[in-house]
Protein backbone atom coordinates (compact mmCIF):
# COMPACT_ATOMS: atom_id res chain seq x y z
CA UNK A 1 0.00 0.00 0.00
CA UNK A 2 1.50 3.37 -0.87
CA UNK A 3 0.97 6.53 1.14
CA UNK A 4 -1.97 7.82 -0.90
CA UNK A 5 -3.83 4.58 -0.15
CA UNK A 6 -3.25 4.79 3.58
CA UNK A 7 -6.28 5.46 5.79
CA UNK A 8 -6.24 8.99 7.18
CA UNK A 9 -5.41 9.70 10.81
CA UNK A 10 -8.15 10.75 13.25
CA UNK A 11 -7.78 12.28 16.69
CA UNK A 12 -10.12 10.76 19.26
CA UNK A 13 -11.82 12.58 22.14
CA UNK A 14 -13.89 10.78 24.77
CA UNK A 15 -16.38 12.14 27.29
CA UNK A 16 -15.95 9.83 30.28
CA UNK A 17 -19.31 10.70 31.80
CA UNK A 18 -22.13 13.21 31.47
CA UNK A 19 -21.10 16.52 32.96
CA UNK A 20 -17.44 16.31 31.90
CA UNK A 21 -15.91 17.63 28.70
CA UNK A 22 -14.47 15.44 25.93
CA UNK A 23 -10.80 14.76 26.44
CA UNK A 24 -8.14 13.78 23.93
CA UNK A 25 -7.27 10.09 24.35
CA UNK A 26 -5.19 9.27 21.26
CA UNK A 27 -5.47 8.72 17.56
CA UNK A 28 -6.22 6.00 15.02
CA UNK A 29 -6.50 5.35 11.30
CA UNK A 30 -9.87 4.87 9.60
CA UNK A 31 -11.22 5.35 6.07
CA UNK A 32 -13.99 7.75 7.18
CA UNK A 33 -15.56 9.39 10.23
CA UNK A 34 -18.13 6.67 10.78
CA UNK A 35 -15.51 3.93 10.82
CA UNK A 36 -13.28 6.12 12.99
CA UNK A 37 -16.02 6.17 15.65
CA UNK A 38 -16.48 2.40 15.40
CA UNK A 39 -12.73 1.83 15.74
CA UNK A 40 -12.46 4.35 18.57
CA UNK A 41 -15.15 2.42 20.43
CA UNK A 42 -13.01 -0.74 20.24
CA UNK A 43 -9.63 0.88 20.81
CA UNK A 44 -10.41 3.45 23.51
CA UNK A 45 -13.57 2.39 25.37
CA UNK A 46 -13.23 -1.35 26.11
CA UNK A 47 -13.73 -0.74 29.84
CA UNK A 48 -16.57 1.77 30.04
CA UNK A 49 -14.20 4.71 29.63
CA UNK A 50 -16.77 6.79 27.82
CA UNK A 51 -20.34 7.76 27.02
CA UNK A 52 -19.60 9.86 23.93
CA UNK A 53 -16.86 9.99 21.28
CA UNK A 54 -15.65 12.78 19.01
CA UNK A 55 -13.34 12.09 16.09
CA UNK A 56 -11.75 14.68 13.85
CA UNK A 57 -9.25 14.45 11.02
CA UNK A 58 -5.75 15.03 12.43
CA UNK A 59 -5.07 17.18 9.37
CA UNK A 60 -7.78 19.64 10.52
CA UNK A 61 -5.85 20.64 13.63
CA UNK A 62 -3.80 23.82 13.59
CA UNK A 63 -1.30 23.80 16.44
CA UNK A 64 0.76 26.60 17.89
CA UNK A 65 4.45 26.22 17.26
CA UNK A 66 6.80 25.27 20.13
CA UNK A 67 9.04 28.10 18.93
CA UNK A 68 6.25 30.59 19.74
CA UNK A 69 5.86 29.31 23.28
CA UNK A 70 7.59 32.33 24.84
CA UNK A 71 5.85 35.09 22.90
CA UNK A 72 2.46 33.40 23.31
CA UNK A 73 2.54 32.45 26.97
CA UNK A 74 5.22 34.49 28.69
CA UNK A 75 3.22 37.77 28.81
CA UNK A 76 1.01 36.15 31.48
CA UNK A 77 3.99 35.59 33.81
CA UNK A 78 4.17 39.14 35.21
CA UNK A 79 0.44 39.65 35.62
CA UNK A 80 0.11 38.07 39.00
CA UNK A 81 -2.62 40.61 39.86
CA UNK A 82 -4.93 38.38 37.82
CA UNK A 83 -4.88 35.86 40.65
CA UNK A 84 -7.02 36.32 43.78
CA UNK A 85 -4.04 35.57 46.07
CA UNK A 86 -2.39 38.84 44.92
CA UNK A 87 -4.75 40.81 47.15
CA UNK A 88 -4.05 41.02 50.88
CA UNK A 89 -7.26 41.74 52.72
CA UNK A 90 -7.86 42.35 56.45
CA UNK A 91 -8.66 39.21 58.46
CA UNK A 92 -12.07 40.66 59.30
CA UNK A 93 -13.10 39.95 55.73
CA UNK A 94 -13.70 36.30 56.28
CA UNK A 95 -14.83 34.70 53.05
CA UNK A 96 -14.07 36.44 49.80
CA UNK B 1 24.04 26.73 24.54
CA UNK B 2 23.34 25.04 21.23
CA UNK B 3 20.13 23.12 20.49
CA UNK B 4 21.64 19.85 21.62
CA UNK B 5 22.84 21.19 24.96
CA UNK B 6 19.49 22.85 25.55
CA UNK B 7 17.75 19.56 24.85
CA UNK B 8 20.02 17.62 27.23
CA UNK B 9 19.46 20.20 29.98
CA UNK B 10 15.73 20.15 29.40
CA UNK B 11 15.60 16.34 29.65
CA UNK B 12 17.82 16.42 32.76
CA UNK B 13 15.22 18.67 34.43
CA UNK B 14 12.73 15.79 33.97
CA UNK B 15 10.58 17.75 31.52
CA UNK B 16 8.59 15.95 28.82
CA UNK B 17 9.25 16.17 25.10
CA UNK B 18 6.21 16.57 22.84
CA UNK B 19 5.95 15.71 19.11
CA UNK B 20 6.61 19.16 17.67
CA UNK B 21 9.51 19.99 20.01
CA UNK B 22 13.04 19.97 18.63
CA UNK B 23 14.88 16.73 19.38
CA UNK B 24 18.20 15.25 18.22
CA UNK B 25 17.91 12.74 15.38
CA UNK B 26 19.39 10.01 17.55
CA UNK B 27 16.71 10.54 20.22
CA UNK B 28 14.01 10.32 17.56
CA UNK B 29 15.56 7.21 16.04
CA UNK B 30 15.94 5.48 19.40
CA UNK B 31 12.30 6.19 20.21
CA UNK B 32 11.06 4.94 16.85
CA UNK B 33 13.07 1.76 17.30
CA UNK B 34 11.87 1.16 20.86
CA UNK B 35 8.20 2.15 20.44
CA UNK B 36 7.76 0.25 17.18
CA UNK B 37 9.46 -2.82 18.65
CA UNK B 38 7.08 -2.53 21.56
CA UNK B 39 4.03 -2.19 19.26
CA UNK B 40 5.13 -5.17 17.18
CA UNK B 41 5.54 -7.24 20.36
CA UNK B 42 1.94 -6.54 21.33
CA UNK B 43 0.69 -7.54 17.89
CA UNK B 44 2.84 -10.67 17.48
CA UNK B 45 2.01 -11.50 21.10
CA UNK B 46 -1.57 -12.16 20.04
CA UNK B 47 -0.50 -15.21 18.03
CA UNK B 48 0.49 -17.75 20.72
CA UNK B 49 -2.66 -16.90 22.70
CA UNK B 50 -4.99 -16.73 19.72
CA UNK B 51 -3.98 -20.33 19.18
CA UNK B 52 -5.86 -21.31 22.37
CA UNK B 53 -9.07 -19.28 21.99
CA UNK B 54 -10.99 -22.16 20.42
CA UNK B 55 -9.58 -24.66 22.92
CA UNK B 56 -10.09 -22.81 26.19
CA UNK B 57 -11.56 -25.21 28.78
CA UNK B 58 -14.72 -23.19 29.51
CA UNK B 59 -16.82 -20.41 28.04
CA UNK B 60 -15.63 -18.01 30.75
CA UNK B 61 -11.95 -18.81 30.10
CA UNK B 62 -12.59 -18.30 26.40
CA UNK B 63 -14.23 -14.90 26.99
CA UNK B 64 -11.33 -13.84 29.22
CA UNK B 65 -8.73 -14.98 26.70
CA UNK B 66 -10.54 -13.17 23.88
CA UNK B 67 -10.65 -9.98 25.96
CA UNK B 68 -6.93 -10.31 26.65
CA UNK B 69 -6.05 -10.83 22.98
CA UNK B 70 -8.21 -7.82 22.10
CA UNK B 71 -6.31 -5.76 24.67
CA UNK B 72 -3.00 -6.73 23.02
CA UNK B 73 -4.37 -5.46 19.70
CA UNK B 74 -5.38 -2.23 21.44
CA UNK B 75 -1.93 -1.86 23.03
CA UNK B 76 -0.34 -2.30 19.63
CA UNK B 77 -2.58 0.45 18.25
CA UNK B 78 -1.84 2.94 21.07
CA UNK B 79 1.85 2.37 20.51
CA UNK B 80 1.77 2.60 16.71
CA UNK B 81 -0.06 5.93 17.11
CA UNK B 82 2.54 7.18 19.58
CA UNK B 83 5.30 6.12 17.18
CA UNK B 84 3.67 7.90 14.24
CA UNK B 85 3.88 11.21 16.11
CA UNK B 86 7.63 10.96 15.45
CA UNK B 87 6.99 11.30 11.72
CA UNK B 88 7.06 7.68 10.60
CA UNK B 89 4.13 6.10 8.74
CA UNK B 90 2.16 3.07 9.90
CA UNK B 91 2.79 1.34 6.58
CA UNK B 92 6.54 1.73 6.96
CA UNK B 93 6.43 0.38 10.51
CA UNK B 94 4.50 -2.70 9.42
CA UNK B 95 6.73 -3.23 6.40
CA UNK B 96 9.76 -3.21 8.73
CA UNK B 97 8.18 -5.89 10.90
CA UNK B 98 7.48 -8.11 7.91
CA UNK B 99 10.94 -7.66 6.39
CA UNK B 100 12.62 -8.50 9.70
CA UNK B 101 14.25 -5.06 9.93
CA UNK B 102 12.28 -4.29 13.09
CA UNK B 103 12.40 -6.68 16.04
CA UNK B 104 9.78 -7.73 18.55
CA UNK B 105 10.09 -9.42 21.93
CA UNK B 106 11.83 -12.77 21.51
CA UNK B 107 9.50 -14.43 23.96
CA UNK B 108 6.82 -14.75 21.27
CA UNK B 109 9.08 -16.97 19.21
CA UNK B 110 8.42 -19.79 21.66
CA UNK B 111 5.37 -22.03 21.09
CA UNK B 112 2.39 -22.24 23.46
CA UNK B 113 1.89 -25.99 23.57
CA UNK B 114 -0.45 -26.52 26.53
CA UNK B 115 -3.38 -24.75 28.21
CA UNK B 116 -1.13 -24.13 31.22
CA UNK B 117 0.94 -21.87 28.93
CA UNK B 118 -1.97 -19.39 28.91
CA UNK B 119 -1.51 -19.18 32.67
CA UNK B 120 2.27 -18.96 32.49
CA UNK B 121 2.24 -16.33 29.75
CA UNK B 122 -0.09 -14.15 31.83
CA UNK B 123 1.86 -14.64 35.05
CA UNK B 124 5.48 -14.59 33.85
CA UNK B 125 5.46 -12.97 30.42
CA UNK B 126 2.96 -10.23 31.24
CA UNK B 127 4.53 -9.98 34.69
CA UNK B 128 7.93 -9.29 33.13
CA UNK B 129 6.31 -6.89 30.65
CA UNK B 130 4.69 -4.94 33.52
CA UNK B 131 8.08 -4.70 35.24
CA UNK B 132 9.48 -3.15 32.06
CA UNK B 133 6.45 -0.99 31.36
CA UNK B 134 5.62 0.66 34.67
CA UNK B 135 8.78 2.85 34.59
CA UNK B 136 7.94 3.72 30.97
CA UNK B 137 4.86 5.60 32.21
CA UNK B 138 7.42 8.26 33.21
CA UNK B 139 9.50 8.09 30.05
CA UNK B 140 10.62 11.45 28.63
CA UNK B 141 8.56 11.34 25.41
CA UNK B 142 4.99 12.45 26.18
CA UNK B 143 2.97 10.35 23.71
CA UNK B 144 4.88 7.18 24.67
CA UNK B 145 4.37 7.86 28.39
CA UNK B 146 0.64 8.44 27.89
CA UNK B 147 0.23 5.25 25.84
CA UNK B 148 2.05 3.32 28.58
CA UNK B 149 -0.29 4.62 31.27
CA UNK B 150 -3.21 3.07 29.37
CA UNK B 151 -1.30 -0.15 28.70
CA UNK B 152 -0.28 -0.59 32.34
CA UNK B 153 -3.83 -0.08 33.60
CA UNK B 154 -4.98 -2.96 31.40
CA UNK B 155 -1.98 -5.23 31.84
CA UNK B 156 -2.70 -5.94 35.49
CA UNK B 157 -5.79 -7.97 34.54
CA UNK B 158 -3.60 -10.07 32.21
CA UNK B 159 -1.21 -11.07 34.94
CA UNK B 160 -3.92 -11.82 37.47
CA UNK B 161 -5.97 -13.99 35.12
CA UNK B 162 -2.80 -15.94 34.27
CA UNK B 163 -1.93 -16.55 37.89
CA UNK B 164 -5.49 -17.68 38.51
CA UNK B 165 -5.30 -20.23 35.66
CA UNK B 166 -2.16 -21.69 37.29
CA UNK B 167 -3.75 -21.59 40.72
CA UNK B 168 -6.69 -23.64 39.41
CA UNK B 169 -4.31 -26.17 37.82
CA UNK B 170 -2.12 -26.38 40.94
CA UNK B 171 -5.18 -27.06 43.09
CA UNK B 172 -6.42 -29.66 40.59
CA UNK B 173 -5.37 -33.22 39.80
CA UNK B 174 -1.78 -34.50 39.75
CA UNK B 175 -1.82 -34.29 35.95
CA UNK B 176 -3.00 -30.69 36.02
CA UNK B 177 -0.29 -29.69 38.46
CA UNK B 178 2.30 -31.50 36.36
CA UNK B 179 1.05 -29.56 33.33
CA UNK B 180 1.60 -26.29 35.19
CA UNK B 181 5.12 -27.34 36.29
CA UNK B 182 6.05 -28.42 32.76
CA UNK B 183 4.91 -25.05 31.48
CA UNK B 184 7.00 -23.09 34.02
CA UNK B 185 10.01 -25.24 33.12
CA UNK B 186 9.77 -24.06 29.51
CA UNK B 187 8.94 -20.38 30.10
CA UNK B 188 11.07 -19.37 33.09
CA UNK B 189 14.36 -18.73 31.27
CA UNK B 190 12.86 -17.08 28.18
CA UNK B 191 10.90 -14.79 30.56
CA UNK B 192 14.17 -13.69 32.21
CA UNK B 193 15.60 -12.98 28.76
CA UNK B 194 12.75 -10.49 28.16
CA UNK B 195 14.73 -7.89 30.11
CA UNK B 196 17.36 -7.92 27.39
CA UNK B 197 21.12 -8.46 27.52
CA UNK B 198 23.24 -7.85 30.63
CA UNK B 199 23.92 -4.19 31.28
CA UNK B 200 27.55 -4.44 30.15
CA UNK B 201 26.39 -5.97 26.84
CA UNK B 202 23.48 -3.61 26.21
CA UNK B 203 24.38 -1.13 23.50
CA UNK B 204 21.43 1.21 24.10
CA UNK B 205 21.11 1.33 27.90
CA UNK B 206 23.50 4.16 28.73
CA UNK B 207 22.14 6.65 26.22
CA UNK B 208 18.52 5.68 26.90
CA UNK B 209 19.04 6.21 30.61
CA UNK B 210 20.54 9.67 30.03
CA UNK B 211 17.61 10.62 27.82
CA UNK B 212 15.24 9.25 30.46
CA UNK B 213 13.62 6.97 27.94
CA UNK B 214 14.61 4.07 30.21
CA UNK B 215 14.52 4.65 33.94
CA UNK B 216 16.09 1.37 35.14
CA UNK B 217 18.70 -0.93 33.60
CA UNK B 218 17.98 -4.42 32.27
CA UNK B 219 19.72 -6.13 35.17
CA UNK B 220 17.94 -4.02 37.79
CA UNK B 221 14.54 -4.91 36.35
CA UNK B 222 15.44 -8.59 35.96
CA UNK B 223 16.48 -8.81 39.62
CA UNK B 224 13.30 -7.03 40.72
CA UNK B 225 11.21 -9.47 38.70
CA UNK B 226 12.92 -12.52 40.19
CA UNK B 227 12.59 -11.20 43.74
CA UNK B 228 8.89 -10.60 43.20
CA UNK B 229 8.16 -13.88 41.41
CA UNK B 230 9.86 -16.48 43.60
CA UNK B 231 7.40 -16.13 46.52
CA UNK B 232 4.51 -16.35 44.04
CA UNK B 233 5.88 -19.64 42.68
CA UNK B 234 6.11 -20.92 46.26
CA UNK B 235 2.48 -19.97 46.77
CA UNK B 236 1.54 -22.03 43.72
CA UNK B 237 3.71 -24.92 44.93
CA UNK B 238 5.72 -24.88 41.70
CA UNK B 239 9.49 -25.27 41.40
CA UNK B 240 11.47 -22.67 39.46
CA UNK B 241 13.82 -24.57 37.15
CA UNK B 242 17.04 -23.01 38.45
CA UNK B 243 19.19 -25.05 40.88
CA UNK B 244 21.24 -21.93 41.66
CA UNK B 245 18.27 -19.87 42.80
CA UNK B 246 18.88 -18.93 46.42
CA UNK B 247 18.04 -16.05 48.76
CA UNK B 248 21.13 -13.97 49.47
CA UNK B 249 20.74 -12.43 52.90
CA UNK B 250 23.65 -10.06 52.40
CA UNK B 251 22.43 -8.63 49.11
CA UNK B 252 18.78 -8.75 50.08
CA UNK B 253 18.07 -10.34 46.68
CA UNK B 254 17.82 -13.79 45.14
CA UNK B 255 20.96 -15.12 43.46
CA UNK B 256 20.20 -16.94 40.24
CA UNK B 257 21.88 -19.10 37.62
CA UNK B 258 23.50 -18.09 34.37
CA UNK B 259 21.11 -17.25 31.52
CA UNK B 260 21.82 -19.06 28.26
CA UNK B 261 22.83 -16.00 26.25
CA UNK B 262 23.70 -18.11 23.25
CA UNK B 263 20.04 -19.13 23.04
CA UNK B 264 18.98 -15.49 23.50
CA UNK B 265 21.03 -14.26 20.54
CA UNK B 266 20.09 -17.31 18.49
CA UNK B 267 16.37 -16.45 18.84
CA UNK B 268 16.95 -12.72 18.24
CA UNK B 269 18.78 -13.53 15.02
CA UNK B 270 15.63 -15.25 13.76
CA UNK B 271 16.35 -18.87 14.60
CA UNK B 272 13.97 -19.47 17.49
CA UNK B 273 11.34 -22.23 17.32
CA UNK B 274 8.61 -19.97 15.84
CA UNK B 275 10.26 -16.89 14.27
CA UNK B 276 9.37 -17.81 10.71
CA UNK B 277 5.88 -18.98 11.60
CA UNK B 278 5.10 -15.72 13.47
CA UNK B 279 6.20 -13.42 10.65
CA UNK B 280 4.45 -15.59 8.06
CA UNK B 281 1.21 -15.37 10.07
CA UNK B 282 1.47 -11.56 10.29
CA UNK B 283 2.30 -11.24 6.60
CA UNK B 284 -0.63 -13.50 5.67
CA UNK B 285 -3.08 -11.53 7.84
CA UNK B 286 -1.83 -8.30 6.26
CA UNK B 287 -2.08 -9.60 2.70
CA UNK B 288 -5.48 -11.21 3.16
CA UNK B 289 -6.83 -8.04 4.77
CA UNK B 290 -5.66 -5.83 1.89
CA UNK B 291 -8.97 -6.06 0.01
CA UNK B 292 -10.87 -4.96 3.14
CA UNK B 293 -8.66 -1.88 3.57
CA UNK B 294 -8.97 -1.01 -0.10
CA UNK B 295 -12.74 -1.57 -0.21
CA UNK B 296 -13.32 0.57 2.90
CA UNK B 297 -11.29 3.39 1.39
CA UNK B 298 -13.04 3.11 -2.00
CA UNK B 299 -16.41 3.17 -0.23
CA UNK B 300 -15.57 6.31 1.75
CA UNK B 301 -14.24 8.06 -1.37
CA UNK B 302 -17.37 7.18 -3.30
CA UNK B 303 -19.60 8.47 -0.52
CA UNK B 304 -17.61 11.67 -0.23
CA UNK B 305 -17.94 12.18 -4.01
CA UNK B 306 -21.72 11.57 -3.84
CA UNK B 307 -22.29 14.01 -1.00
CA UNK B 308 -20.28 16.73 -2.79
CA UNK B 309 -22.41 16.22 -5.95
CA UNK B 310 -25.58 16.55 -3.87
CA UNK B 311 -24.23 19.69 -2.25
CA UNK B 312 -23.54 21.24 -5.67
PDB file of C-alpha atoms in Angstrom, chain A residues 1-9 23-32 34-35 39 42-47 49 62-67 69, chain B residues 10 20-22 67 70-75 77-78 81-82 84-85 90-91 146 150 153-154 157-158 286 290 292-294 296-297 299-301 303:
ATOM      1  CA  UNK A   1       0.000   0.000   0.000  1.00  0.00           C
ATOM      2  CA  UNK A   2       1.503   3.372  -0.872  1.00  0.00           C
ATOM      3  CA  UNK A   3       0.971   6.530   1.141  1.00  0.00           C
ATOM      4  CA  UNK A   4      -1.974   7.824  -0.901  1.00  0.00           C
ATOM      5  CA  UNK A   5      -3.825   4.580  -0.150  1.00  0.00           C
ATOM      6  CA  UNK A   6      -3.246   4.789   3.579  1.00  0.00           C
ATOM      7  CA  UNK A   7      -6.278   5.456   5.786  1.00  0.00           C
ATOM      8  CA  UNK A   8      -6.244   8.993   7.178  1.00  0.00           C
ATOM      9  CA  UNK A   9      -5.406   9.695  10.810  1.00  0.00           C
ATOM     10  CA  UNK A  23     -10.796  14.761  26.444  1.00  0.00           C
ATOM     11  CA  UNK A  24      -8.140  13.777  23.931  1.00  0.00           C
ATOM     12  CA  UNK A  25      -7.270  10.085  24.346  1.00  0.00           C
ATOM     13  CA  UNK A  26      -5.187   9.271  21.265  1.00  0.00           C
ATOM     14  CA  UNK A  27      -5.471   8.718  17.556  1.00  0.00           C
ATOM     15  CA  UNK A  28      -6.222   5.998  15.024  1.00  0.00           C
ATOM     16  CA  UNK A  29      -6.501   5.347  11.302  1.00  0.00           C
ATOM     17  CA  UNK A  30      -9.872   4.872   9.603  1.00  0.00           C
ATOM     18  CA  UNK A  31     -11.221   5.354   6.066  1.00  0.00           C
ATOM     19  CA  UNK A  32     -13.986   7.753   7.182  1.00  0.00           C
ATOM     20  CA  UNK A  34     -18.132   6.667  10.781  1.00  0.00           C
ATOM     21  CA  UNK A  35     -15.512   3.927  10.824  1.00  0.00           C
ATOM     22  CA  UNK A  39     -12.733   1.829  15.743  1.00  0.00           C
ATOM     23  CA  UNK A  42     -13.010  -0.737  20.243  1.00  0.00           C
ATOM     24  CA  UNK A  43      -9.633   0.881  20.812  1.00  0.00           C
ATOM     25  CA  UNK A  44     -10.412   3.446  23.510  1.00  0.00           C
ATOM     26  CA  UNK A  45     -13.570   2.391  25.373  1.00  0.00           C
ATOM     27  CA  UNK A  46     -13.231  -1.353  26.111  1.00  0.00           C
ATOM     28  CA  UNK A  47     -13.732  -0.740  29.841  1.00  0.00           C
ATOM     29  CA  UNK A  49     -14.201   4.713  29.632  1.00  0.00           C
ATOM     30  CA  UNK A  62      -3.801  23.824  13.586  1.00  0.00           C
ATOM     31  CA  UNK A  63      -1.305  23.799  16.436  1.00  0.00           C
ATOM     32  CA  UNK A  64       0.761  26.604  17.894  1.00  0.00           C
ATOM     33  CA  UNK A  65       4.455  26.216  17.259  1.00  0.00           C
ATOM     34  CA  UNK A  66       6.797  25.270  20.128  1.00  0.00           C
ATOM     35  CA  UNK A  67       9.039  28.104  18.933  1.00  0.00           C
ATOM     36  CA  UNK A  69       5.861  29.314  23.281  1.00  0.00           C
TER      37      UNK A  69
ATOM     38  CA  UNK B  10      15.731  20.154  29.402  1.00  0.00           C
ATOM     39  CA  UNK B  20       6.609  19.165  17.672  1.00  0.00           C
ATOM     40  CA  UNK B  21       9.512  19.995  20.007  1.00  0.00           C
ATOM     41  CA  UNK B  22      13.035  19.967  18.631  1.00  0.00           C
ATOM     42  CA  UNK B  67     -10.647  -9.975  25.961  1.00  0.00           C
ATOM     43  CA  UNK B  70      -8.210  -7.824  22.096  1.00  0.00           C
ATOM     44  CA  UNK B  71      -6.306  -5.765  24.669  1.00  0.00           C
ATOM     45  CA  UNK B  72      -3.001  -6.731  23.021  1.00  0.00           C
ATOM     46  CA  UNK B  73      -4.373  -5.460  19.700  1.00  0.00           C
ATOM     47  CA  UNK B  74      -5.381  -2.230  21.445  1.00  0.00           C
ATOM     48  CA  UNK B  75      -1.935  -1.860  23.029  1.00  0.00           C
ATOM     49  CA  UNK B  77      -2.583   0.448  18.246  1.00  0.00           C
ATOM     50  CA  UNK B  78      -1.845   2.940  21.075  1.00  0.00           C
ATOM     51  CA  UNK B  81      -0.059   5.928  17.106  1.00  0.00           C
ATOM     52  CA  UNK B  82       2.544   7.179  19.583  1.00  0.00           C
ATOM     53  CA  UNK B  84       3.669   7.901  14.238  1.00  0.00           C
ATOM     54  CA  UNK B  85       3.877  11.211  16.112  1.00  0.00           C
ATOM     55  CA  UNK B  90       2.156   3.067   9.897  1.00  0.00           C
ATOM     56  CA  UNK B  91       2.787   1.337   6.585  1.00  0.00           C
ATOM     57  CA  UNK B 146       0.642   8.444  27.886  1.00  0.00           C
ATOM     58  CA  UNK B 150      -3.208   3.067  29.375  1.00  0.00           C
ATOM     59  CA  UNK B 153      -3.828  -0.079  33.598  1.00  0.00           C
ATOM     60  CA  UNK B 154      -4.983  -2.956  31.403  1.00  0.00           C
ATOM     61  CA  UNK B 157      -5.788  -7.967  34.537  1.00  0.00           C
ATOM     62  CA  UNK B 158      -3.595 -10.065  32.207  1.00  0.00           C
ATOM     63  CA  UNK B 286      -1.828  -8.298   6.263  1.00  0.00           C
ATOM     64  CA  UNK B 290      -5.659  -5.830   1.893  1.00  0.00           C
ATOM     65  CA  UNK B 292     -10.869  -4.962   3.140  1.00  0.00           C
ATOM     66  CA  UNK B 293      -8.659  -1.885   3.575  1.00  0.00           C
ATOM     67  CA  UNK B 294      -8.973  -1.015  -0.098  1.00  0.00           C
ATOM     68  CA  UNK B 296     -13.324   0.574   2.900  1.00  0.00           C
ATOM     69  CA  UNK B 297     -11.292   3.392   1.388  1.00  0.00           C
ATOM     70  CA  UNK B 299     -16.414   3.170  -0.228  1.00  0.00           C
ATOM     71  CA  UNK B 300     -15.575   6.306   1.745  1.00  0.00           C
ATOM     72  CA  UNK B 301     -14.236   8.056  -1.372  1.00  0.00           C
ATOM     73  CA  UNK B 303     -19.601   8.473  -0.524  1.00  0.00           C
TER      74      UNK B 303
END
